[in-house]
Amino acid sequence: MLSRRALIASGVVGAAALPALAERFADLALPGGPSARPLGPIFPQKGEMIVQRVHPPLLETPFDVFDTGVITPNDRFFVRWSGGVMPTSIEAKAHRLTVRGAVKQPVALTLDEVAGAGETIEVMAVNQCAGNGRGLQEPRVGGAQWAHGAMGNARWRGVRLRDVLDKARVSSNAKRVRLAGLDTPMIDGAPQFIKSLPIDVARRDDVIVAWGMNGDMLPLLNGYPLRLIVPGWFATYWVKMLSDIEILDTDVDDSYFMAKTYRMPAIPVAPGDKDFPTVPISSMPPRSWITSHAQGARVARGRPIELRGIAMGGDAGVARVEVLAGGKAIPATLGRDEGTLGFRRWTLSLPPIARELVIGARCTNANGVTQPDVQAWNPSGYARNVVERIMLVPA
Amino acid sequence: MKWALPILLLAVTACDQSPAVTFTDVSITLPEDKGAFPDRPGRQAMIANCAGCHSPSMILTQPRLSEEHWKSTIKKMREVYKAPINPADEPDILAYLTSGEAAAQ
């Protein structure tokens, strides 16, 4: 497996070794396979992406992009639409964001009214799919078979959600804020992709309705014209093409994507377990990756190894990153904090190695939560955050 | 362009005198899906029942999974997503899903 896995070093292998479906493939090295994914077709406003599914689009960021900096460029940012019909055009003047439900004054805001609802702010934050890394979990489970690239970090620009909510004068008994976008189910009667947040999360200082991403407008595939940004929480709440907000006066949201899926076991479970209690997936745990070297990378003998990577604290900032090597935990040097809930660069110069060495990066966040050595298995493959390891080979 | 400058130690940055944002119309054309179900027994049942809502790759990228798992997937497609799956095609669909690249490894 090692040589095959080593191919992720480049992220790319030639078509000759793999089924002839497209010119170029990525090898995701998923345990047990299948691991080959086409790097085409190219989607509008996007560069080369790992195409997990053309329709509806599921596009993964090639891993080498994460070595280029803490910001994930818009044209390489992952894309995940649920199974339904996503609009392919937006008429700016016609778009409305409605705020209704437990409010004193329901409103239907134009895009200009949304942009004028409050102070324009910018927030850097990691957007990560709950199922990022699902394809790496063993025993394997069904769902989108992502490797590490269902995540990205951007500077999001918009207005606070609470300023938008205040336009409708939310009633004092509001409990949850339910969000819907323009995408609809394929067949009538199937559940619409709607999600809800507790009101105190919705009113947070850094929860915004964004139109800007890394200094440009959101690409349509990433949710233009408006997308909810919930720093520290999984991407399932970051509703795209936001068009409707319903204020609920109850703590219980029984809609499908809250009540039946996107849920984590409330207790440790093993494959085959049934009928255990679950809770909605919500905030993210800390994670980190080595980006300078891939599995099986060859390093020059007798020379220090310049390691580089990225870390995220999840729902808190990054406190420290250590590289685990040969039974030791060596502290890495953190790069500048460019945004507490964004990616953070780390570097470490590792002493020369004489034989193969397995190393991993381990992040601890500002709440004192540390990445585990062993992944707790769950039936949906959510919230992977085990220490990711690679082997270095002296050459 | 004050907001584009690096932001030190602050999660949230206020953008005073922010330039007014201009929302334009955007329209894209999604690429065609050239993926197909590889030819093996059951392929016709897959085309008839499983190609309407998502690319074949949604199915072909799945790892080796048990027959019980696939039965529950078919049930979910039918009951949750309202897929009109012909009950008579189910044995062929299951045969297809439990064979193939991942299943053979």
Short mmCIF file of C-alpha atoms in Angstrom, two decimals, chain A residues 84-333:
data_model
loop_
_atom_site.label_atom_id
_atom_site.label_comp_id
_atom_site.label_asym_id
_atom_site.label_seq_id
_atom_site.Cartn_x
_atom_site.Cartn_y
_atom_site.Cartn_z
CA GLY A 84 -31.54 18.23 -4.68
CA VAL A 85 -31.89 20.94 -7.26
CA MET A 86 -29.44 23.83 -6.86
CA PRO A 87 -30.19 27.00 -8.80
CA THR A 88 -27.55 27.85 -11.41
CA SER A 89 -28.45 31.51 -11.72
CA ILE A 90 -29.10 34.35 -9.31
CA GLU A 91 -30.94 37.49 -10.27
CA ALA A 92 -29.64 39.95 -7.70
CA LYS A 93 -32.62 42.33 -7.74
CA ALA A 94 -35.10 39.50 -7.31
CA HIS A 95 -33.40 37.75 -4.40
CA ARG A 96 -35.12 38.10 -1.02
CA LEU A 97 -34.16 37.04 2.47
CA THR A 98 -37.30 36.57 4.50
CA VAL A 99 -37.35 36.66 8.30
CA ARG A 100 -40.55 35.24 9.72
CA GLY A 101 -41.97 33.03 12.47
CA ALA A 102 -41.75 34.23 16.06
CA VAL A 103 -41.22 37.87 15.08
CA LYS A 104 -43.19 41.09 15.51
CA GLN A 105 -42.72 42.24 11.91
CA PRO A 106 -42.01 39.65 9.17
CA VAL A 107 -39.74 41.10 6.47
CA ALA A 108 -38.53 40.19 2.97
CA LEU A 109 -35.18 41.94 2.58
CA THR A 110 -33.45 42.74 -0.71
CA LEU A 111 -29.72 42.07 -0.94
CA ASP A 112 -29.02 45.79 -0.49
CA GLU A 113 -31.22 45.83 2.61
CA VAL A 114 -29.33 42.84 4.02
CA ALA A 115 -25.99 44.56 3.34
CA GLY A 116 -27.30 47.68 5.07
CA ALA A 117 -28.75 45.89 8.09
CA GLY A 118 -25.70 46.61 10.23
CA GLU A 119 -21.98 47.14 10.36
CA THR A 120 -20.03 45.26 7.67
CA ILE A 121 -17.49 43.00 9.32
CA GLU A 122 -14.95 40.41 8.27
CA VAL A 123 -14.36 37.11 10.02
CA MET A 124 -11.76 34.47 9.24
CA ALA A 125 -13.02 30.97 9.87
CA VAL A 126 -12.62 27.34 8.82
CA ASN A 127 -15.56 25.85 6.96
CA GLN A 128 -15.41 22.08 7.35
CA CYS A 129 -17.90 19.42 6.29
CA ALA A 130 -19.05 17.21 9.17
CA GLY A 131 -18.00 14.22 7.04
CA ASN A 132 -14.50 15.49 6.20
CA GLY A 133 -12.21 12.43 6.28
CA ARG A 134 -15.13 9.98 6.32
CA GLY A 135 -13.43 7.84 3.68
CA LEU A 136 -10.50 7.29 6.05
CA GLN A 137 -12.54 5.93 8.96
CA GLU A 138 -12.35 2.18 9.56
CA PRO A 139 -14.55 0.17 9.46
CA ARG A 140 -15.77 2.18 6.46
CA VAL A 141 -19.25 3.71 6.38
CA GLY A 142 -21.55 5.00 3.62
CA GLY A 143 -21.79 8.65 2.58
CA ALA A 144 -19.60 11.04 0.59
CA GLN A 145 -16.16 9.42 0.60
CA TRP A 146 -14.01 12.45 1.36
CA ALA A 147 -10.32 12.38 2.20
CA HIS A 148 -9.05 15.57 3.94
CA GLY A 149 -10.22 18.18 1.46
CA ALA A 150 -13.82 18.88 2.51
CA MET A 151 -12.58 21.95 4.38
CA GLY A 152 -11.21 25.39 3.73
CA ASN A 153 -10.39 28.64 5.45
CA ALA A 154 -11.50 32.06 4.22
CA ARG A 155 -12.10 35.65 5.23
CA TRP A 156 -15.86 36.05 5.12
CA ARG A 157 -17.41 39.48 4.81
CA GLY A 158 -20.96 40.39 5.68
CA VAL A 159 -23.27 41.65 8.39
CA ARG A 160 -24.10 40.04 11.70
CA LEU A 161 -27.05 37.67 11.60
CA ARG A 162 -28.46 39.36 14.69
CA ASP A 163 -28.65 42.68 12.84
CA VAL A 164 -30.65 40.96 10.10
CA LEU A 165 -32.90 39.30 12.71
CA ASP A 166 -33.49 42.62 14.43
CA LYS A 167 -35.07 43.97 11.23
CA ALA A 168 -37.99 41.67 11.99
CA ARG A 169 -38.04 42.40 15.72
CA VAL A 170 -37.68 38.86 17.03
CA SER A 171 -40.03 38.02 19.91
CA SER A 172 -38.65 37.51 23.37
CA ASN A 173 -39.65 33.83 23.40
CA ALA A 174 -37.44 32.94 20.38
CA LYS A 175 -35.53 29.70 20.93
CA ARG A 176 -34.05 28.67 17.59
CA VAL A 177 -33.25 30.24 14.23
CA ARG A 178 -34.03 28.03 11.23
CA LEU A 179 -32.27 28.69 7.93
CA ALA A 180 -33.11 27.68 4.37
CA GLY A 181 -31.45 28.30 1.03
CA LEU A 182 -32.73 28.28 -2.52
CA ASP A 183 -32.02 24.60 -3.17
CA THR A 184 -35.05 22.35 -3.22
CA PRO A 185 -35.53 18.58 -3.06
CA MET A 186 -35.57 16.65 -6.33
CA ILE A 187 -39.00 15.16 -5.68
CA ASP A 188 -41.92 16.70 -3.80
CA GLY A 189 -42.33 15.29 -0.33
CA ALA A 190 -38.59 14.74 0.20
CA PRO A 191 -37.13 16.83 3.05
CA GLN A 192 -35.81 20.30 2.29
CA PHE A 193 -32.27 21.05 3.47
CA ILE A 194 -32.99 23.31 6.44
CA LYS A 195 -30.96 23.68 9.62
CA SER A 196 -31.38 25.54 12.88
CA LEU A 197 -29.18 27.15 15.51
CA PRO A 198 -29.95 27.96 19.14
CA ILE A 199 -30.80 31.67 19.41
CA ASP A 200 -27.75 32.45 21.56
CA VAL A 201 -25.44 31.03 18.86
CA ALA A 202 -27.35 32.88 16.13
CA ARG A 203 -26.87 36.17 18.00
CA ARG A 204 -23.12 35.71 18.50
CA ASP A 205 -20.82 38.56 17.55
CA ASP A 206 -19.06 36.55 14.81
CA VAL A 207 -22.04 34.79 13.20
CA ILE A 208 -22.61 36.61 9.92
CA VAL A 209 -24.62 36.60 6.74
CA ALA A 210 -21.80 36.84 4.21
CA TRP A 211 -21.55 37.82 0.56
CA GLY A 212 -17.77 38.28 0.45
CA MET A 213 -15.10 35.60 0.48
CA ASN A 214 -11.38 36.40 0.42
CA GLY A 215 -11.98 39.86 -1.03
CA ASP A 216 -14.29 38.70 -3.82
CA MET A 217 -17.94 37.81 -3.99
CA LEU A 218 -18.86 34.24 -3.02
CA PRO A 219 -18.65 31.87 -6.00
CA LEU A 220 -22.13 30.65 -6.86
CA LEU A 221 -21.15 27.07 -5.98
CA ASN A 222 -20.14 28.30 -2.50
CA GLY A 223 -23.49 29.95 -1.94
CA TYR A 224 -23.74 33.32 -3.76
CA PRO A 225 -25.44 35.66 -3.01
CA LEU A 226 -25.60 35.02 0.77
CA ARG A 227 -24.18 32.36 3.01
CA LEU A 228 -24.42 31.94 6.75
CA ILE A 229 -21.03 31.83 8.54
CA VAL A 230 -20.92 30.06 11.91
CA PRO A 231 -17.26 30.07 13.01
CA GLY A 232 -16.32 26.98 15.01
CA TRP A 233 -19.35 24.98 13.87
CA PHE A 234 -19.48 22.38 11.12
CA ALA A 235 -20.40 23.48 7.59
CA THR A 236 -23.83 21.87 7.67
CA TYR A 237 -25.05 25.04 9.43
CA TRP A 238 -23.42 27.40 6.93
CA VAL A 239 -26.52 27.49 4.73
CA LYS A 240 -25.82 28.56 1.15
CA MET A 241 -27.97 30.83 -1.09
CA LEU A 242 -29.66 31.87 2.14
CA SER A 243 -33.23 32.93 1.42
CA ASP A 244 -35.40 32.22 4.44
CA ILE A 245 -35.05 32.53 8.20
CA GLU A 246 -37.73 31.20 10.48
CA ILE A 247 -37.65 32.01 14.19
CA LEU A 248 -38.86 29.06 16.25
CA ASP A 249 -40.33 29.50 19.72
CA THR A 250 -39.51 25.92 20.67
CA ASP A 251 -36.23 24.17 21.58
CA VAL A 252 -37.09 21.19 19.41
CA ASP A 253 -36.54 21.23 15.68
CA ASP A 254 -37.95 18.03 14.21
CA SER A 255 -36.93 18.77 10.60
CA TYR A 256 -35.10 15.88 8.90
CA PHE A 257 -31.55 17.28 8.76
CA MET A 258 -31.67 18.18 12.46
CA ALA A 259 -33.70 15.31 13.89
CA LYS A 260 -32.73 12.33 11.73
CA THR A 261 -29.29 12.94 10.30
CA TYR A 262 -26.17 15.01 11.07
CA ARG A 263 -26.30 13.50 14.53
CA MET A 264 -23.50 12.15 16.74
CA PRO A 265 -23.79 9.28 19.23
CA ALA A 266 -24.17 10.68 22.75
CA ILE A 267 -22.27 7.65 24.11
CA PRO A 268 -19.34 5.59 22.74
CA VAL A 269 -20.59 3.15 20.08
CA ALA A 270 -19.17 0.24 18.10
CA PRO A 271 -19.99 -0.89 14.55
CA GLY A 272 -23.35 -2.70 14.56
CA ASP A 273 -24.73 -0.94 17.64
CA LYS A 274 -28.31 0.26 17.27
CA ASP A 275 -30.75 2.50 19.13
CA PHE A 276 -28.22 4.62 21.02
CA PRO A 277 -28.98 8.23 21.99
CA THR A 278 -27.74 10.91 19.60
CA VAL A 279 -27.34 14.69 19.56
CA PRO A 280 -27.12 17.09 16.59
CA ILE A 281 -23.56 17.59 15.43
CA SER A 282 -22.47 21.15 16.27
CA SER A 283 -19.04 22.59 17.09
CA MET A 284 -15.73 21.34 15.73
CA PRO A 285 -12.83 19.73 17.61
CA PRO A 286 -9.17 20.69 17.03
CA ARG A 287 -7.27 19.22 14.08
CA SER A 288 -3.88 19.51 12.40
CA TRP A 289 -2.08 18.24 9.34
CA ILE A 290 1.45 17.99 8.02
CA THR A 291 1.34 19.67 4.61
CA SER A 292 5.04 19.81 3.66
CA HIS A 293 5.47 16.03 3.41
CA ALA A 294 3.10 13.29 2.28
CA GLN A 295 2.84 9.68 3.35
CA GLY A 296 6.05 7.89 2.32
CA ALA A 297 7.92 11.11 1.53
CA ARG A 298 11.68 10.67 0.99
CA VAL A 299 13.93 12.94 3.01
CA ALA A 300 17.67 13.55 2.60
CA ARG A 301 19.83 11.62 5.10
CA GLY A 302 21.87 13.66 7.56
CA ARG A 303 19.85 16.81 7.05
CA PRO A 304 17.21 18.34 9.31
CA ILE A 305 13.67 17.95 8.00
CA GLU A 306 11.79 21.20 7.61
CA LEU A 307 8.21 20.31 8.53
CA ARG A 308 5.28 22.58 7.85
CA GLY A 309 1.58 22.23 8.39
CA ILE A 310 -1.72 23.76 9.35
CA ALA A 311 -3.83 23.50 12.48
CA MET A 312 -7.27 24.60 13.55
CA GLY A 313 -8.58 24.81 17.09
CA GLY A 314 -12.19 23.98 16.17
CA ASP A 315 -14.43 26.13 18.37
CA ALA A 316 -11.47 27.81 20.10
CA GLY A 317 -8.10 29.14 19.00
CA VAL A 318 -5.00 26.99 18.53
CA ALA A 319 -3.02 26.86 21.80
CA ARG A 320 -0.20 24.59 20.63
CA VAL A 321 0.86 22.05 18.03
CA GLU A 322 3.27 19.23 18.76
CA VAL A 323 4.87 16.78 16.39
CA LEU A 324 4.78 13.24 17.74
CA ALA A 325 7.92 11.40 16.68
CA GLY A 326 9.64 8.36 18.18
CA GLY A 327 7.74 8.57 21.48
CA LYS A 328 8.40 12.29 21.91
CA ALA A 329 6.07 15.29 21.57
CA ILE A 330 8.12 18.12 20.08
CA PRO A 331 6.54 21.60 20.22
CA ALA A 332 6.14 23.25 16.82
CA THR A 333 6.42 26.99 16.22
#
